[in-house]
JSON list of C-alpha atoms in Angstrom, two decimals:
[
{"chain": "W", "resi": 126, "resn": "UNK", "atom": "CA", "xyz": [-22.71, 4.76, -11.03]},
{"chain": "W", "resi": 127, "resn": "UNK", "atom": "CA", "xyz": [-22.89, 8.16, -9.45]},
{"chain": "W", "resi": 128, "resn": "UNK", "atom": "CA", "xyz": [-24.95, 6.40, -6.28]},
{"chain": "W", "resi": 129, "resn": "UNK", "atom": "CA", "xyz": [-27.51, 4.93, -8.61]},
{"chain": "W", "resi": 130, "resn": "UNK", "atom": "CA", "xyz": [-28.29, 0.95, -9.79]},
{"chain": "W", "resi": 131, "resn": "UNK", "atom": "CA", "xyz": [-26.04, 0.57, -12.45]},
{"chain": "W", "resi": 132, "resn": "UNK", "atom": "CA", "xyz": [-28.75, -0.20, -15.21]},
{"chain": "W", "resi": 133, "resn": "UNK", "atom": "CA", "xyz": [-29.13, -0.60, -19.03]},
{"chain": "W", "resi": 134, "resn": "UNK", "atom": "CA", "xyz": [-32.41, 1.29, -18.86]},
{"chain": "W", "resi": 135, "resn": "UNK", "atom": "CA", "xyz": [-31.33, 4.26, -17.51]},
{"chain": "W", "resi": 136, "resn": "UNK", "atom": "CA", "xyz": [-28.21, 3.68, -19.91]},
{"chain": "W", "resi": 137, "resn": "UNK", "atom": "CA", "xyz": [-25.45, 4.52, -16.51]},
{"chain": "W", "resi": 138, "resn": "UNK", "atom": "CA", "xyz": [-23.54, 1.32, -17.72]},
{"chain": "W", "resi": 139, "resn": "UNK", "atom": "CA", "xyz": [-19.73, 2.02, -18.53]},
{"chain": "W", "resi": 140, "resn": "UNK", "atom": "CA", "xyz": [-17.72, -0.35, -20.40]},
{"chain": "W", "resi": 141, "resn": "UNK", "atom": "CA", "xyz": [-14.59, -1.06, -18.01]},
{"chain": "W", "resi": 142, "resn": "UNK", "atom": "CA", "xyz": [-12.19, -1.03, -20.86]},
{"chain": "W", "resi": 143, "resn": "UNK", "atom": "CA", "xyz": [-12.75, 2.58, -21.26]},
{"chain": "W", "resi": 144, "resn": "UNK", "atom": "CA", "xyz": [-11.79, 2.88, -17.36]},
{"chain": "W", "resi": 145, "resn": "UNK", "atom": "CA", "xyz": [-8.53, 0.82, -18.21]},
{"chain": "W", "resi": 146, "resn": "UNK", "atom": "CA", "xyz": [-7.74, 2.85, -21.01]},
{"chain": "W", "resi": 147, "resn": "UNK", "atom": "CA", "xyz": [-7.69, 5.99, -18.71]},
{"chain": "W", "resi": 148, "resn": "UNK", "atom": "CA", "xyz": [-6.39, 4.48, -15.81]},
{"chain": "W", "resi": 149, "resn": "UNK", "atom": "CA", "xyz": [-4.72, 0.95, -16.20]},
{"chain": "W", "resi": 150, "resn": "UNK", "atom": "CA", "xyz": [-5.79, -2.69, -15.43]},
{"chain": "W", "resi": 151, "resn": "UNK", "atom": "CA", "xyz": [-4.63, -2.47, -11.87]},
{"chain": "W", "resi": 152, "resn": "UNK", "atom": "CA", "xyz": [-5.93, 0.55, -10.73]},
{"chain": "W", "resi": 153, "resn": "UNK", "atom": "CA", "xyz": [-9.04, -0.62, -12.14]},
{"chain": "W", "resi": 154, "resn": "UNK", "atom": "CA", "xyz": [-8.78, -3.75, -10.20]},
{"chain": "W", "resi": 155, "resn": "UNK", "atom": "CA", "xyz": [-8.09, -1.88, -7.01]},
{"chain": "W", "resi": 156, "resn": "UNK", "atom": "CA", "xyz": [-10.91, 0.53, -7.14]},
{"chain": "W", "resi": 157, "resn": "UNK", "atom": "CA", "xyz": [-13.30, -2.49, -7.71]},
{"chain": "W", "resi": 158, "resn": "UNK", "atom": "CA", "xyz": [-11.98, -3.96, -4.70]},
{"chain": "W", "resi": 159, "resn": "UNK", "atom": "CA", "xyz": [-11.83, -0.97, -2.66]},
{"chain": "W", "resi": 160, "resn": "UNK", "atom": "CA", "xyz": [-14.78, 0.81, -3.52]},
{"chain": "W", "resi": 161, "resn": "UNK", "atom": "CA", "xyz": [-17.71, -2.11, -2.67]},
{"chain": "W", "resi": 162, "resn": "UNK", "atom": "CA", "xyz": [-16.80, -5.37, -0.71]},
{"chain": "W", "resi": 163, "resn": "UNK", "atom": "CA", "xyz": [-16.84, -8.87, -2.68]},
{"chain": "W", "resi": 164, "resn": "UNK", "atom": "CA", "xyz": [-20.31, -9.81, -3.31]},
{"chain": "W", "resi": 165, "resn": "UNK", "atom": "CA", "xyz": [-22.17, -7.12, -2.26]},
{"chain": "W", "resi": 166, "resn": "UNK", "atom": "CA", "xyz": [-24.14, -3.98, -3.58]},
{"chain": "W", "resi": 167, "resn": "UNK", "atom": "CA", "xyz": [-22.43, -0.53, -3.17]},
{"chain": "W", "resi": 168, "resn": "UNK", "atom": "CA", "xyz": [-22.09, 2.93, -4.19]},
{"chain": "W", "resi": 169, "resn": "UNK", "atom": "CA", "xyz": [-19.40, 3.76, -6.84]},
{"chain": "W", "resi": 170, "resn": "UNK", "atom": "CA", "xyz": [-18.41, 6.66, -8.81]},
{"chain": "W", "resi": 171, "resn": "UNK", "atom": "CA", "xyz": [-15.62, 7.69, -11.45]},
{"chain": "W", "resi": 172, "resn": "UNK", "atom": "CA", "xyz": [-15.13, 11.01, -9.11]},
{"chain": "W", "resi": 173, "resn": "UNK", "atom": "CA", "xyz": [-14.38, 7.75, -6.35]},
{"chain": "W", "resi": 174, "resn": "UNK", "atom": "CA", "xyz": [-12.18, 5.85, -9.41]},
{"chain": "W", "resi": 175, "resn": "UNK", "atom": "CA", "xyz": [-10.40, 9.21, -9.75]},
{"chain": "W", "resi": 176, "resn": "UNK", "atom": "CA", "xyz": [-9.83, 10.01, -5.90]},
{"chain": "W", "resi": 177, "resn": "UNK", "atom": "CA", "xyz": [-8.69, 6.66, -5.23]},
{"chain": "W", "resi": 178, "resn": "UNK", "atom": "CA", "xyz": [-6.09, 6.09, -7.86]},
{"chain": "W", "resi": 179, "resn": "UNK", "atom": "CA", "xyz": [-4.78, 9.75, -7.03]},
{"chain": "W", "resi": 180, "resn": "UNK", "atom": "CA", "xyz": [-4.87, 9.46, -3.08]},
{"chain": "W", "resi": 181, "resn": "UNK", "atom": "CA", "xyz": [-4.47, 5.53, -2.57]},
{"chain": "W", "resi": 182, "resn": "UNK", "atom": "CA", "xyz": [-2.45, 4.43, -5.95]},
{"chain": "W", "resi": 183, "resn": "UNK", "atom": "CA", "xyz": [-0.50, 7.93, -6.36]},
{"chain": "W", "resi": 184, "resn": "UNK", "atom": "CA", "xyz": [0.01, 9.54, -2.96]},
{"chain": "W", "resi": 185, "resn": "UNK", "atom": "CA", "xyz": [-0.16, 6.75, -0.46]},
{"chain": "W", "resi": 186, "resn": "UNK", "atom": "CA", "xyz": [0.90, 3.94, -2.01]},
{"chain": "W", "resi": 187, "resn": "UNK", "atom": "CA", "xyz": [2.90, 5.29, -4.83]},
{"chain": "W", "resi": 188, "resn": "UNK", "atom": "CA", "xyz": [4.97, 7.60, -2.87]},
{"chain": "W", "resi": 189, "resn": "UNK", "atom": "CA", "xyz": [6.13, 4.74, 0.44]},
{"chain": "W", "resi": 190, "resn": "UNK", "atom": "CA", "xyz": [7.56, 2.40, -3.25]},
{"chain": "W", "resi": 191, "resn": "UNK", "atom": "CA", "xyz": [9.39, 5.11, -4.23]},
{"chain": "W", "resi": 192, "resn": "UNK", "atom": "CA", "xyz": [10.62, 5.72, -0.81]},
{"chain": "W", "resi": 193, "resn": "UNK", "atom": "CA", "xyz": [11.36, 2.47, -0.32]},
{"chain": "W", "resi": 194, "resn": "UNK", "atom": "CA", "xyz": [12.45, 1.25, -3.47]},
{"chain": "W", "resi": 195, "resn": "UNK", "atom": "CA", "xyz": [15.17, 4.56, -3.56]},
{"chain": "W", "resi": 196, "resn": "UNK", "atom": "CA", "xyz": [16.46, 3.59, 0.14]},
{"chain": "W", "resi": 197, "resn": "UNK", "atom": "CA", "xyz": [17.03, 0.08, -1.03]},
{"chain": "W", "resi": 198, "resn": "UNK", "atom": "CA", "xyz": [18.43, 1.23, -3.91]},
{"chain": "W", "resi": 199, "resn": "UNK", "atom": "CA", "xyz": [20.77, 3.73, -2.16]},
{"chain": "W", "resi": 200, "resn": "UNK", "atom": "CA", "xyz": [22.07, 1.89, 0.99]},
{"chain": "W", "resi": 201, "resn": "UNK", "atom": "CA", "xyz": [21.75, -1.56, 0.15]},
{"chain": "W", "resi": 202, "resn": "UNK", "atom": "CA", "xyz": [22.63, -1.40, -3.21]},
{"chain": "W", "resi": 203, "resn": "UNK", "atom": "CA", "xyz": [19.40, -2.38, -4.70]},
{"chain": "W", "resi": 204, "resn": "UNK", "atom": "CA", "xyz": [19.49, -5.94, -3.12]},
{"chain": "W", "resi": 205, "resn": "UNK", "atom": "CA", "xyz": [16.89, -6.61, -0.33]},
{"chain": "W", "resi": 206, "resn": "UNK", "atom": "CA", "xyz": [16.97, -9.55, 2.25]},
{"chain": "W", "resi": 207, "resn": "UNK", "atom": "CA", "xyz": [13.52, -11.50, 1.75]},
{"chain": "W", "resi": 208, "resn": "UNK", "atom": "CA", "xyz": [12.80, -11.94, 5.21]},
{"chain": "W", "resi": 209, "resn": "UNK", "atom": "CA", "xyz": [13.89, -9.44, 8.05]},
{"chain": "W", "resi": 210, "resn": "UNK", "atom": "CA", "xyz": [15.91, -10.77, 10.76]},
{"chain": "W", "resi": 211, "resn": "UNK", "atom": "CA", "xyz": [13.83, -13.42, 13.10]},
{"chain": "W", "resi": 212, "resn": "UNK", "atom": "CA", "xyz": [12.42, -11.76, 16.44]},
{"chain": "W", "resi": 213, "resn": "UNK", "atom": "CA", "xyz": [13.03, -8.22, 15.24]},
{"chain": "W", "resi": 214, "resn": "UNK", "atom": "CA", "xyz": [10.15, -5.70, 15.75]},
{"chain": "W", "resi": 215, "resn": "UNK", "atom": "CA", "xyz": [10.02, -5.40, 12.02]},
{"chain": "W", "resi": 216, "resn": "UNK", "atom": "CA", "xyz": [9.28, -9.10, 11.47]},
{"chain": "W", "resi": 217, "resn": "UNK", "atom": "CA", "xyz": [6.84, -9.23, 13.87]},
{"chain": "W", "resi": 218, "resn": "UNK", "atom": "CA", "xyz": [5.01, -6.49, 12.35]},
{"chain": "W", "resi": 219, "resn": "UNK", "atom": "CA", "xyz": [4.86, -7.95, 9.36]},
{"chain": "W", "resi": 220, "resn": "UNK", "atom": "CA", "xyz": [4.19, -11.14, 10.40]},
{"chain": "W", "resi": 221, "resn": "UNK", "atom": "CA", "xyz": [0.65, -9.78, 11.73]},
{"chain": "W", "resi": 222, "resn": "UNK", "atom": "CA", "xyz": [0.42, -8.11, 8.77]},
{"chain": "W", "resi": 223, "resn": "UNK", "atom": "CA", "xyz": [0.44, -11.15, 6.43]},
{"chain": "W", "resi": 224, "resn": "UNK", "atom": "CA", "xyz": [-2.03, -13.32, 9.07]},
{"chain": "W", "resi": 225, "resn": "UNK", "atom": "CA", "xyz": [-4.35, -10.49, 9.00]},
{"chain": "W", "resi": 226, "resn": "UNK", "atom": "CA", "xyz": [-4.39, -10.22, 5.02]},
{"chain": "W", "resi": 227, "resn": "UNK", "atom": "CA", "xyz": [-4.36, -14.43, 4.59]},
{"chain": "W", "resi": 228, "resn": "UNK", "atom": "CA", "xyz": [-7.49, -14.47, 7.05]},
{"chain": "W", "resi": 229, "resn": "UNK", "atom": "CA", "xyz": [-9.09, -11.71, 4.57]},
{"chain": "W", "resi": 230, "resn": "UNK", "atom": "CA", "xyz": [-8.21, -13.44, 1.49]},
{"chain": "W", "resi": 231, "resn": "UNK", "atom": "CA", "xyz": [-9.22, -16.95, 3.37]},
{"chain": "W", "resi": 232, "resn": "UNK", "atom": "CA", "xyz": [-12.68, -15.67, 3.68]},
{"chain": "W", "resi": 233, "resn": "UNK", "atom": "CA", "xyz": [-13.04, -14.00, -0.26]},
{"chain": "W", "resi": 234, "resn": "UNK", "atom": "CA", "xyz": [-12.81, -10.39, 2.07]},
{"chain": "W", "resi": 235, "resn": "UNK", "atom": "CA", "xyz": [-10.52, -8.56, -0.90]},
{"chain": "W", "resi": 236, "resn": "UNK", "atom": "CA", "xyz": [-11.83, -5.71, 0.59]},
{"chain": "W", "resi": 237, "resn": "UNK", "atom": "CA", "xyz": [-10.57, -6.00, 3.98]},
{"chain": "W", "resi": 238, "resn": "UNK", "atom": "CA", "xyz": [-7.69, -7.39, 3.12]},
{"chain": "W", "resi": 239, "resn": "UNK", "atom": "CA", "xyz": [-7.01, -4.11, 1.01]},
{"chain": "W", "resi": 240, "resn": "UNK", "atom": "CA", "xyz": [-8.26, -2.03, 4.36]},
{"chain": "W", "resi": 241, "resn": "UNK", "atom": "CA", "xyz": [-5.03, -3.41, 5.74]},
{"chain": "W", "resi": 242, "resn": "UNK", "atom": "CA", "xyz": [-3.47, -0.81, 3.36]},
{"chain": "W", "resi": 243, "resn": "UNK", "atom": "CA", "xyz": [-2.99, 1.93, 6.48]},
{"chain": "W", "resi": 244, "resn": "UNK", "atom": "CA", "xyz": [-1.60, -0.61, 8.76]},
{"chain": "W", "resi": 245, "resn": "UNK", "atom": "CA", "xyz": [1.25, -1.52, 6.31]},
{"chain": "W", "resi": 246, "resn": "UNK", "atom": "CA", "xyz": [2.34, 2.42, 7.07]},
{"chain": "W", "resi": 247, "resn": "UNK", "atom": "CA", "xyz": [4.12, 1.39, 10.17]},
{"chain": "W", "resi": 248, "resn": "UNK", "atom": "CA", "xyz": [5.65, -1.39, 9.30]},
{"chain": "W", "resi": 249, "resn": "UNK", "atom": "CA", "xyz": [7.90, 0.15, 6.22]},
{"chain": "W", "resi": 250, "resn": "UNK", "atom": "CA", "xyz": [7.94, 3.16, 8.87]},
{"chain": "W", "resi": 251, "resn": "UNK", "atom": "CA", "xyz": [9.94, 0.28, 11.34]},
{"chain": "W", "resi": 252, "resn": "UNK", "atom": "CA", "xyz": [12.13, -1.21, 8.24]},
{"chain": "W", "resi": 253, "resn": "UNK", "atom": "CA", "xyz": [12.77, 2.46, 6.89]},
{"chain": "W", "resi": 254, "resn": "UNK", "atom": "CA", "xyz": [14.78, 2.83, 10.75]},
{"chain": "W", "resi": 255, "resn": "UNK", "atom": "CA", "xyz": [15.88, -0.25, 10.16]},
{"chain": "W", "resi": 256, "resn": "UNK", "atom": "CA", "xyz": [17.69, 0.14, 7.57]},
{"chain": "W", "resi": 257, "resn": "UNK", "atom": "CA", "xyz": [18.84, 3.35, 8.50]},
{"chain": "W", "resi": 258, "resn": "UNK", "atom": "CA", "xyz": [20.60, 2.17, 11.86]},
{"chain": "W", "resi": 259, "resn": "UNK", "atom": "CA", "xyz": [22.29, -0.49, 9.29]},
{"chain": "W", "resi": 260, "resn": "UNK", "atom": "CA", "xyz": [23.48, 2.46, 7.22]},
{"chain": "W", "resi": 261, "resn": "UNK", "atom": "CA", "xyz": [25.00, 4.18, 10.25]},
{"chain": "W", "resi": 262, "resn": "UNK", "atom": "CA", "xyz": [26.63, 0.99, 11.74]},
{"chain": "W", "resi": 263, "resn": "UNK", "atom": "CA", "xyz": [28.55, 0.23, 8.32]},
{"chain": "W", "resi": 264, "resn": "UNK", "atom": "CA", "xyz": [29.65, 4.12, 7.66]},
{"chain": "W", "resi": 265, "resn": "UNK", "atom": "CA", "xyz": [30.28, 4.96, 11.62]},
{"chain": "W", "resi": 266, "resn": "UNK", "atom": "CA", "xyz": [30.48, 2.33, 13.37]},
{"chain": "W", "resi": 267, "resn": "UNK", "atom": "CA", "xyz": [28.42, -0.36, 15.39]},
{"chain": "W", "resi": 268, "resn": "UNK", "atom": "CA", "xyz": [28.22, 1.86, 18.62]},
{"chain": "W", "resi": 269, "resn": "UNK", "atom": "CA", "xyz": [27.18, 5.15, 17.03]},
{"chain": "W", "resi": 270, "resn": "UNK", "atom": "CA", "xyz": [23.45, 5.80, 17.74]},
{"chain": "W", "resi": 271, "resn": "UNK", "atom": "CA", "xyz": [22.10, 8.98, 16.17]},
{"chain": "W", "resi": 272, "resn": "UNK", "atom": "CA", "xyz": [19.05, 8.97, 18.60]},
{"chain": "W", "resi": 273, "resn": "UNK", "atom": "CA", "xyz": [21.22, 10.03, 21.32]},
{"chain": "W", "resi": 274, "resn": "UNK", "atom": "CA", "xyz": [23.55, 12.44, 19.89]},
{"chain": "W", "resi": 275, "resn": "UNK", "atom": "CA", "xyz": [22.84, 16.19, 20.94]},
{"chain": "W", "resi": 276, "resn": "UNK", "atom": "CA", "xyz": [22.04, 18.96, 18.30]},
{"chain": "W", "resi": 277, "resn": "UNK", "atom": "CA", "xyz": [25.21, 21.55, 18.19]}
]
């Protein structure tokens, strides 16, 4: 650890239940993942651990579920359709998305697949409007578009 062979001798080892017990099984799991690609040597650090589960898990991650999770929750009464509507921008979007992370996982690249992270940003970006044009249509109307009404 701390950008040095993690080694018995020079007594840098760290039990990774002690990581768990600080920080949970999954984060744990995620760091591994994220911090050195499958099967090869890297640099790793608890200061990475730490920055990681607070920026990735926490801030990233952790705030677009609670976004999304509350919107769902909200305006569609905490029932979500499992697919979203065939040739929509949305499910092409994520239809990329998912080829790009099965190719990853295809080839044992947990890593990359996990790099896909970012790209997932715009895709609940395109379901978030989604869902909000739905919301307008059922409380105003199917013809009311906010995007072209005027600021008073």
């Amino acid at each position: 650890l701390d950008d040095r062979k993690i080694s018995k001798t020079l007594g840098n080892v760290i039990d990774p239940l002690d990581l768990i017990d600080v920080y949970g099984a999954d984060a744990v799991r995620f760091w591994c993942a994220r911090a050195v690609s499958f099967g090869q040597d890297g640099s790793a650090s608890i200061e990475g651990l730490h920055e990681r589960y607070e920026r990735e898990l926490g801030n990233d991650l952790g705030n677009l579920l609670s976004r999304t999770t509350a919107m769902v929750s909200r305006y569609l009464g905490g029932r979500l359709e499992p697919r979203p509507a065939a040739g929509s921008p949305l499910a092409a979007e994520v239809e990329a998305l998912a080829e790009g992370v099965d190719a990853d996982l295809d080839r044992w690249d947990l890593t990359g697949a996990l790099d896909r992270l970012p790209e997932a940003k715009p895709v609940a970006q395109l379901a978030a409007e989604a869902l909000l044009r739905r919301r307008v249509a059922q409380v105003h109307g199917p013809n009311d578009n906010l995007t072209t009404r005027q600021k008073p």
